[in-house]
GROMACS .gro file of C-alpha atoms in nm:
model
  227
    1UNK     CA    1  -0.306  12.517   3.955
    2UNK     CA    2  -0.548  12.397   4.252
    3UNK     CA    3  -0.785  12.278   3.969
    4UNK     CA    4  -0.541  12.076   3.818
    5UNK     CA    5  -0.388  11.921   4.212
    6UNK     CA    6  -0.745  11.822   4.248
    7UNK     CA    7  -0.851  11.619   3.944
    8UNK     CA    8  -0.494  11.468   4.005
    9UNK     CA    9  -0.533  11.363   4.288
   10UNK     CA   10  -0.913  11.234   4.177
   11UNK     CA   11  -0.781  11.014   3.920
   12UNK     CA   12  -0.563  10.870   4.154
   13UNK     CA   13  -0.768  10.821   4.415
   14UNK     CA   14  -1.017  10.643   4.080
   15UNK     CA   15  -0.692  10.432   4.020
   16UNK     CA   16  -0.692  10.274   4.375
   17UNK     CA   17  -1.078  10.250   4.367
   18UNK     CA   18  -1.033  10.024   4.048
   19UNK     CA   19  -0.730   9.857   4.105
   20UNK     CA   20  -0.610  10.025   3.773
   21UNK     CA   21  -0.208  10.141   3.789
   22UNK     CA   22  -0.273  10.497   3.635
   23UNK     CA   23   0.066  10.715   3.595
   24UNK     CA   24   0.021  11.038   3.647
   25UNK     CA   25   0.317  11.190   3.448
   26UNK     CA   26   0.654  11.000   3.443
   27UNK     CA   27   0.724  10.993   3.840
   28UNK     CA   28   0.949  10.654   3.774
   29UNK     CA   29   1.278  10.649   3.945
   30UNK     CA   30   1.582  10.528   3.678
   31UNK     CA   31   1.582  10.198   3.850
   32UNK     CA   32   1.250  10.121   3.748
   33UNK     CA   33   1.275  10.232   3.418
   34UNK     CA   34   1.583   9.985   3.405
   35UNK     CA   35   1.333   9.718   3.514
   36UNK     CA   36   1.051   9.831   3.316
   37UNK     CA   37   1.303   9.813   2.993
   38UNK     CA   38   1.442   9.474   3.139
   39UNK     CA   39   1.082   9.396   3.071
   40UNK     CA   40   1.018   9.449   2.751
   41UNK     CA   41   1.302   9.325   2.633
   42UNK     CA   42   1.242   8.948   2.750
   43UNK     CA   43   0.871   9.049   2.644
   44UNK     CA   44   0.999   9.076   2.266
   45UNK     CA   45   1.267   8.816   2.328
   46UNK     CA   46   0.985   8.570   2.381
   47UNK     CA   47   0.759   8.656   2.138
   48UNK     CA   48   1.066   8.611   1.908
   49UNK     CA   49   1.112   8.245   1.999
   50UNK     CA   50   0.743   8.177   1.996
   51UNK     CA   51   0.751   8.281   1.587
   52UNK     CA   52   1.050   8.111   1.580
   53UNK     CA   53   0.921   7.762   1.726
   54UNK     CA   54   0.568   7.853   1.536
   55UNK     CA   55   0.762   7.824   1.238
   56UNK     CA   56   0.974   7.496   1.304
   57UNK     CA   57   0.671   7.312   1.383
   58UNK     CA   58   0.497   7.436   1.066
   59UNK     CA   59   0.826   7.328   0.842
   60UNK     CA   60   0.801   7.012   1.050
   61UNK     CA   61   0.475   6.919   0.978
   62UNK     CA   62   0.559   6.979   0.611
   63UNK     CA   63   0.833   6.739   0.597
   64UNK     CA   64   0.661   6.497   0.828
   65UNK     CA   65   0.350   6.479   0.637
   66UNK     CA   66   0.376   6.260   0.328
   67UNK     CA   67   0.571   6.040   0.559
   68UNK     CA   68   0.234   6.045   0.768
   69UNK     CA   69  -0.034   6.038   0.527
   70UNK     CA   70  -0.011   5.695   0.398
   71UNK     CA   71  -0.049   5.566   0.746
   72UNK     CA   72  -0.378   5.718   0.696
   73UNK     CA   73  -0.511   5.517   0.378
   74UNK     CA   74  -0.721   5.227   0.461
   75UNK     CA   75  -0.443   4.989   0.370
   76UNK     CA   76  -0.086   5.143   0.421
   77UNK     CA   77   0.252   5.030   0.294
   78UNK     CA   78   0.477   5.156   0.529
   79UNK     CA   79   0.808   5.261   0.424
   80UNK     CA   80   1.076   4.903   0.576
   81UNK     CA   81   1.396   4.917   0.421
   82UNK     CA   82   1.486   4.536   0.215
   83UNK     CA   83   1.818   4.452   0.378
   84UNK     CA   84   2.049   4.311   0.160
   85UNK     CA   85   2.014   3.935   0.192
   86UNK     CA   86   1.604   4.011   0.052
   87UNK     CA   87   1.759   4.222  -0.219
   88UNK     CA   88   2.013   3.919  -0.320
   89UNK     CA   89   1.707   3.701  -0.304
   90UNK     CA   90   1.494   3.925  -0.547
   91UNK     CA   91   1.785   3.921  -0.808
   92UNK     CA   92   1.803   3.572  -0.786
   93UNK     CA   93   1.396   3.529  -0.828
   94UNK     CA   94   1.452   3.771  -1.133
   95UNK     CA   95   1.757   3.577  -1.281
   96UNK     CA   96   1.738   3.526  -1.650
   97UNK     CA   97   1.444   3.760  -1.689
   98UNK     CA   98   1.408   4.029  -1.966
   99UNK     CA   99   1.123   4.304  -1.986
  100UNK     CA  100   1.038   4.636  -1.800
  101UNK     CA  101   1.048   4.579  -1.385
  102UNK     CA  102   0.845   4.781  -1.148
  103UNK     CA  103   0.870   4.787  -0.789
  104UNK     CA  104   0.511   4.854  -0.636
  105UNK     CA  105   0.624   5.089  -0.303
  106UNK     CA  106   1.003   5.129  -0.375
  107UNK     CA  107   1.088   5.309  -0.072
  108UNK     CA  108   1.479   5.465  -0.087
  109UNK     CA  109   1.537   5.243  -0.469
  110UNK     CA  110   1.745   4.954  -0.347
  111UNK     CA  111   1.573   4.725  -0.516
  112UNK     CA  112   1.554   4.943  -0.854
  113UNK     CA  113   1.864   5.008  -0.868
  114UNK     CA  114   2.011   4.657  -0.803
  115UNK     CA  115   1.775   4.570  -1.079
  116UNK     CA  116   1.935   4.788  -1.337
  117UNK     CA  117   2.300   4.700  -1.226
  118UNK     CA  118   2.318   4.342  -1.121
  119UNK     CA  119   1.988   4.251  -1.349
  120UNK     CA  120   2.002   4.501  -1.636
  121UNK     CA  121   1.651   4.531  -1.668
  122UNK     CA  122   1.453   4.881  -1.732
  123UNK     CA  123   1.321   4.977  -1.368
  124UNK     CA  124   1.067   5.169  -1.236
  125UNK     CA  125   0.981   5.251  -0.897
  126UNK     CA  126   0.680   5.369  -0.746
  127UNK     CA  127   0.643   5.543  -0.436
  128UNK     CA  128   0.384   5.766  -0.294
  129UNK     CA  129   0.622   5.916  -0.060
  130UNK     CA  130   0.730   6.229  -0.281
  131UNK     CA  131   1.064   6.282  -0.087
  132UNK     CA  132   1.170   5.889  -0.087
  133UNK     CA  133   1.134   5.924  -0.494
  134UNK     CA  134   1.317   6.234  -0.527
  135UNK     CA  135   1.597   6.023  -0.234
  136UNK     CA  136   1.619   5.732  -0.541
  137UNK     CA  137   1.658   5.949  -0.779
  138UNK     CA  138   1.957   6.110  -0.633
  139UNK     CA  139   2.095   5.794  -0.563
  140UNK     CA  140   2.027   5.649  -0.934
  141UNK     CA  141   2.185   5.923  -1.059
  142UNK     CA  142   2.510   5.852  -0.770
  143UNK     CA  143   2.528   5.560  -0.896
  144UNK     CA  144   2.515   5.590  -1.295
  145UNK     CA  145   2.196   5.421  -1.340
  146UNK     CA  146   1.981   5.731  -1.445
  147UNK     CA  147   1.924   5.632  -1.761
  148UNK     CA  148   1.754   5.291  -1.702
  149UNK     CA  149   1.571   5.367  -1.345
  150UNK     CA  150   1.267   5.586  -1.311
  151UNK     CA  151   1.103   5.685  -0.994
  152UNK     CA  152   0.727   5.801  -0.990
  153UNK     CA  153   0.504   5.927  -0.704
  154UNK     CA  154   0.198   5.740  -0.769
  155UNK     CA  155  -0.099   5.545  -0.579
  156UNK     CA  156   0.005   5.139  -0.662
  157UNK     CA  157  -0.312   5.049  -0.690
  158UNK     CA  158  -0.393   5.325  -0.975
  159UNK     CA  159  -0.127   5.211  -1.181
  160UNK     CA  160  -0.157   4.984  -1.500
  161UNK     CA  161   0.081   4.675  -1.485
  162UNK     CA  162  -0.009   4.520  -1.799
  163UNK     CA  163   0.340   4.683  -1.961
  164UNK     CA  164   0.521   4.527  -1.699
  165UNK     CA  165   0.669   4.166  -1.701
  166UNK     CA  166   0.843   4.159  -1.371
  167UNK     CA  167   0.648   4.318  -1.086
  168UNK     CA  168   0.787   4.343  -0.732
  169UNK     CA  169   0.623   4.433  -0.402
  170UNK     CA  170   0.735   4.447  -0.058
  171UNK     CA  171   0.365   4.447   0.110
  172UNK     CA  172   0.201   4.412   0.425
  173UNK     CA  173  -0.016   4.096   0.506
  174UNK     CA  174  -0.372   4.307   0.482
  175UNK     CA  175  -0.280   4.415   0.101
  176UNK     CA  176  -0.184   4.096  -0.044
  177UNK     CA  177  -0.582   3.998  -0.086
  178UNK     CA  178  -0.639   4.287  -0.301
  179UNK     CA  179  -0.348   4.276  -0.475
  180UNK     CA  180  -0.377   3.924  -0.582
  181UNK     CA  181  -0.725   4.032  -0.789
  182UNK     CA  182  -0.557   4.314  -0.956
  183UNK     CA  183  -0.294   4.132  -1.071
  184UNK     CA  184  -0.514   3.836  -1.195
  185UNK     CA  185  -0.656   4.110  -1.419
  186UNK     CA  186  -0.358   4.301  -1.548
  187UNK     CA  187  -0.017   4.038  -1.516
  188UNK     CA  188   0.049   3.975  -1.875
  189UNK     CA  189   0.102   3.593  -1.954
  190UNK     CA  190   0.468   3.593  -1.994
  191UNK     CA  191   0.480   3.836  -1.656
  192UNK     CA  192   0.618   3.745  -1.288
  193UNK     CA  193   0.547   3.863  -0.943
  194UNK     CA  194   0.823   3.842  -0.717
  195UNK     CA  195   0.608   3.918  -0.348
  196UNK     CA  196   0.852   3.967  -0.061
  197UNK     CA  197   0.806   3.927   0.320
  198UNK     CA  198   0.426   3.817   0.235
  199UNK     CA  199   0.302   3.581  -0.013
  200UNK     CA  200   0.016   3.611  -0.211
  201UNK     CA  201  -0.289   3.411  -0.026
  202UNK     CA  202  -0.409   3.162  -0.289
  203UNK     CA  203  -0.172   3.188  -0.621
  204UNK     CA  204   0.058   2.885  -0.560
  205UNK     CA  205   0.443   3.016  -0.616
  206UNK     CA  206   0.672   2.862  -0.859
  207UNK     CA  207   0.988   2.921  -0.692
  208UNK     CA  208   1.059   3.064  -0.325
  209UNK     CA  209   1.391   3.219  -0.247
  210UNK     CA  210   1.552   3.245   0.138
  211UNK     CA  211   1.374   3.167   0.424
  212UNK     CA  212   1.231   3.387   0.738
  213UNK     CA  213   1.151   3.737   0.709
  214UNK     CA  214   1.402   3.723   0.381
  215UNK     CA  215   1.171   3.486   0.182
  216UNK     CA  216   1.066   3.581  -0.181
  217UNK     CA  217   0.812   3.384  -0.342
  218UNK     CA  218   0.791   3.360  -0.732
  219UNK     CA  219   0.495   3.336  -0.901
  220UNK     CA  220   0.343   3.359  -1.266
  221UNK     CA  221  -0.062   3.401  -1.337
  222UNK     CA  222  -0.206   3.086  -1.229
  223UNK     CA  223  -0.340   3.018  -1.615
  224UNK     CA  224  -0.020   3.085  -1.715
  225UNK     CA  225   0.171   2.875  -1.496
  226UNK     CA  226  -0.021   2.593  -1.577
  227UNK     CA  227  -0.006   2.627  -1.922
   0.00000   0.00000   0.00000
């Protein structure tokens, strides 16, 4: 029994040596096992709301990043809704037209979908946004159209137009360039652009539609047109 006291009271004269808080049996008084529990439980309280804000940031950044990854490309087409006096302005630039459409960044639809109701042309939109296709095709489907509207997540400038006759983009001022040499190799001769917010730099339009930031301009392949 001495030969126990003795390393006992060793150790704890190690533990103040060290700094270390070594127990020497269970000599805690209730109240400080209260506290000691009070302890722990905030202890796994928090490590339960870190998981659970690890986790929302996670889903977050899931949602949040095909919204953020165009912003990335070289040249981005941000996602601007038309309002409804550019949409009124497109169905007028499209009046009397026949043929497959296809809106080159179709955002939420609105312009496919007026397209197939007001215009009754065969529309496609293409988006690269995955969750603002599967939004327009929820909305064709709302609103009966199904049948005549497609929406595709797809890269504009990997897509064929040549099967299109009426193309439509809402574009930014830096992408017009570009796109005015891909369509002077794949707009078929009987084919339209209707370019919104920006015109195309050089091609000379055959019709314009609105005025300010509501402008369309209408334009057919410069050979074309002058034929």
């Amino acid at each position: 029994m001495q030969q126990d006291t003795g390393k006992g009271e060793v150790c704890e004269l190690c533990s103040i040596i060290s700094g270390k808080n070594v127990v020497v049996g269970d000599q805690s008084t209730p109240l400080e096992k209260n506290h000691q529990e009070q302890n722990k439980r905030k202890y796994n309280i928090g490590l339960a709301l870190v998981g659970i804000t690890g986790g929302a940031a996670i889903a977050l950044s899931v949602i949040a990043a095909p919204f953020v990854t165009p912003a990335l490309r070289k040249v981005c087409l941000p996602y601007v809704p038309a309002t409804t006096e550019q949409v009124n302005n497109v169905l007028r630039a499209l009046s009397g037209r026949s043929g497959r459409l296809v809106d080159l960044g179709s955002g939420d639809g609105r312009i496919v979908l007026a397209a197939a109701q007001k215009a009754q042309l065969e529309s496609v939109g293409v988006e690269l946004n995955p969750w603002l296709v599967w939004y327009s095709r929820w909305k064709a489907w709302r609103n009966g159209v199904s049948s005549s509207t497609s929406f595709i997540t797809h890269d504009l400038w990997k897509l064929r137009l040549h099967n299109y006759k009426n193309i439509v983009i809402f574009g930014v001022e830096e992408m017009m360039p570009q796109l005015e040499k891909k369509l002077a190799k794949e707009l078929s001769s009987d084919g339209c652009v209707v370019a919104c917010r920006f015109p195309l730099p050089s091609w000379q339009p055959i019709a314009s539609f609105g005025s300010g930031i509501d402008t369309v301009w209408l334009y057919k392949r410069p050979n074309a047109a002058e034929g």
